[in-house]
Protein backbone atom coordinates (compact mmCIF):
# COMPACT_ATOMS: atom_id res chain seq x y z
CA UNK A 1 53.80 35.19 15.56
CA UNK A 2 54.43 31.52 16.88
CA UNK A 3 52.56 30.69 20.44
CA UNK A 4 53.99 26.90 21.65
CA UNK A 5 51.61 24.64 23.49
CA UNK A 6 52.08 21.81 25.17
CA UNK A 7 53.83 21.73 28.34
CA UNK A 8 53.71 20.66 31.63
CA UNK A 9 54.96 18.06 34.19
CA UNK A 10 56.19 14.56 33.29
CA UNK A 11 57.28 11.72 34.67
CA UNK A 12 60.92 10.67 33.62
CA UNK A 13 60.06 8.14 30.83
CA UNK A 14 57.27 9.79 29.86
CA UNK A 15 56.38 11.51 26.61
CA UNK A 16 54.90 14.89 25.47
CA UNK A 17 54.21 16.85 22.07
CA UNK A 18 54.64 20.59 21.86
CA UNK A 19 52.89 22.41 18.95
CA UNK A 20 53.58 25.81 17.60
CA UNK A 21 51.10 27.58 15.87
CA UNK A 22 51.93 30.00 13.80
CA UNK A 23 50.02 32.69 12.67
CA UNK A 24 50.55 36.43 11.06
CA UNK A 25 52.72 36.55 8.23
CA UNK A 26 54.43 33.69 9.12
CA UNK A 27 54.12 30.54 6.59
CA UNK A 28 55.02 27.44 7.55
CA UNK A 29 54.53 26.34 4.24
CA UNK A 30 56.88 28.62 3.16
CA UNK A 31 59.70 28.59 5.74
CA UNK A 32 62.92 27.65 5.06
CA UNK A 33 63.97 26.27 8.64
CA UNK A 34 61.95 24.68 11.14
CA UNK A 35 63.48 24.88 14.77
CA UNK A 36 62.77 23.79 18.12
CA UNK A 37 65.29 24.40 21.30
CA UNK A 38 65.55 24.98 24.54
CA UNK A 39 66.64 27.11 27.38
CA UNK A 40 67.70 26.36 31.13
CA UNK A 41 67.97 28.86 34.02
CA UNK A 42 72.00 29.27 34.08
CA UNK A 43 73.10 27.57 30.28
CA UNK A 44 72.63 28.49 26.93
CA UNK A 45 69.55 28.02 24.62
CA UNK A 46 70.19 25.05 23.19
CA UNK A 47 68.86 23.89 19.58
CA UNK A 48 67.09 20.29 19.63
CA UNK A 49 65.75 19.78 16.05
CA UNK A 50 65.34 20.82 12.87
CA UNK A 51 63.23 20.44 10.16
CA UNK A 52 64.68 21.86 6.25
CA UNK A 53 61.89 22.76 2.98
CA UNK A 54 62.81 19.32 2.20
CA UNK A 55 61.15 17.15 4.85
CA UNK A 56 64.82 16.95 5.96
CA UNK A 57 65.54 16.68 9.66
CA UNK A 58 68.25 17.06 12.23
CA UNK A 59 68.96 16.33 15.86
CA UNK A 60 71.68 16.70 18.71
CA UNK A 61 73.01 13.52 19.75
CA UNK A 62 71.24 14.63 23.01
CA UNK A 63 67.89 14.10 21.99
CA UNK A 64 68.46 11.72 18.53
CA UNK A 65 66.01 8.84 18.81
CA UNK A 66 64.18 10.37 21.84
CA UNK A 67 62.68 12.95 19.55
CA UNK A 68 61.25 14.09 16.33
CA UNK A 69 60.23 16.86 15.10
CA UNK A 70 57.28 17.65 12.70
CA UNK A 71 55.20 20.42 10.55
CA UNK A 72 51.70 20.56 9.22
CA UNK A 73 51.36 23.05 6.49
CA UNK A 74 47.48 23.14 6.63
CA UNK A 75 47.01 24.61 10.42
CA UNK A 76 50.59 26.18 10.07
CA UNK A 77 52.32 24.18 13.26
CA UNK A 78 54.90 22.66 13.82
CA UNK A 79 55.66 19.78 16.08
CA UNK A 80 58.21 18.40 18.67
CA UNK A 81 56.88 15.09 19.98
CA UNK A 82 59.36 13.69 22.61
CA UNK A 83 59.32 10.31 24.39
CA UNK A 84 61.29 8.94 27.28
CA UNK A 85 61.78 11.99 28.99
CA UNK A 86 65.12 12.11 31.14
CA UNK A 87 65.42 15.14 33.76
CA UNK A 88 67.65 16.88 32.10
CA UNK A 89 65.21 18.06 29.30
CA UNK A 90 63.76 20.26 32.05
CA UNK A 91 63.37 23.08 30.23
CA UNK A 92 61.50 26.12 28.18
CA UNK A 93 61.32 24.62 25.12
CA UNK A 94 61.07 27.70 21.85
CA UNK A 95 60.35 27.30 18.22
CA UNK A 96 62.20 29.22 15.73
CA UNK A 97 60.76 29.29 12.27
CA UNK A 98 63.04 31.76 10.48
CA UNK A 99 63.24 34.96 12.21
CA UNK A 100 60.54 34.20 14.35
CA UNK A 101 60.36 32.89 18.11
CA UNK A 102 57.64 32.07 20.07
CA UNK A 103 57.49 32.62 23.88
CA UNK A 104 58.22 29.07 24.94
CA UNK A 105 56.65 26.35 27.11
CA UNK A 106 57.82 24.81 29.88
CA UNK A 107 58.79 20.78 29.93
CA UNK A 108 59.50 19.86 34.13
CA UNK A 109 60.18 16.34 34.16
CA UNK A 110 60.28 14.82 37.74
CA UNK A 111 58.85 12.14 39.59
């Protein structure tokens, strides 16, 4: 089971850190792929960050330099650190670890 937290309302240019807590059989330490996605109404789900077991990370151009994915194996959590948020970053953010998905946490960027 995955549960996201940390979403909320932030002004343009602001920062937020999202957390994804894994429980049950899901283990961050043994995961093959850890990802964050986001979805906005009327649009496809977009991938925004990925981390492999080696620690190698990948980001699409739309968030590169602004978003950072990290993990905490000891506490079985992953994070998405977001800075310089823009209105177009408004979305429901969901974490994905191997075959497991969370329900998401809403991020709204507005003045």
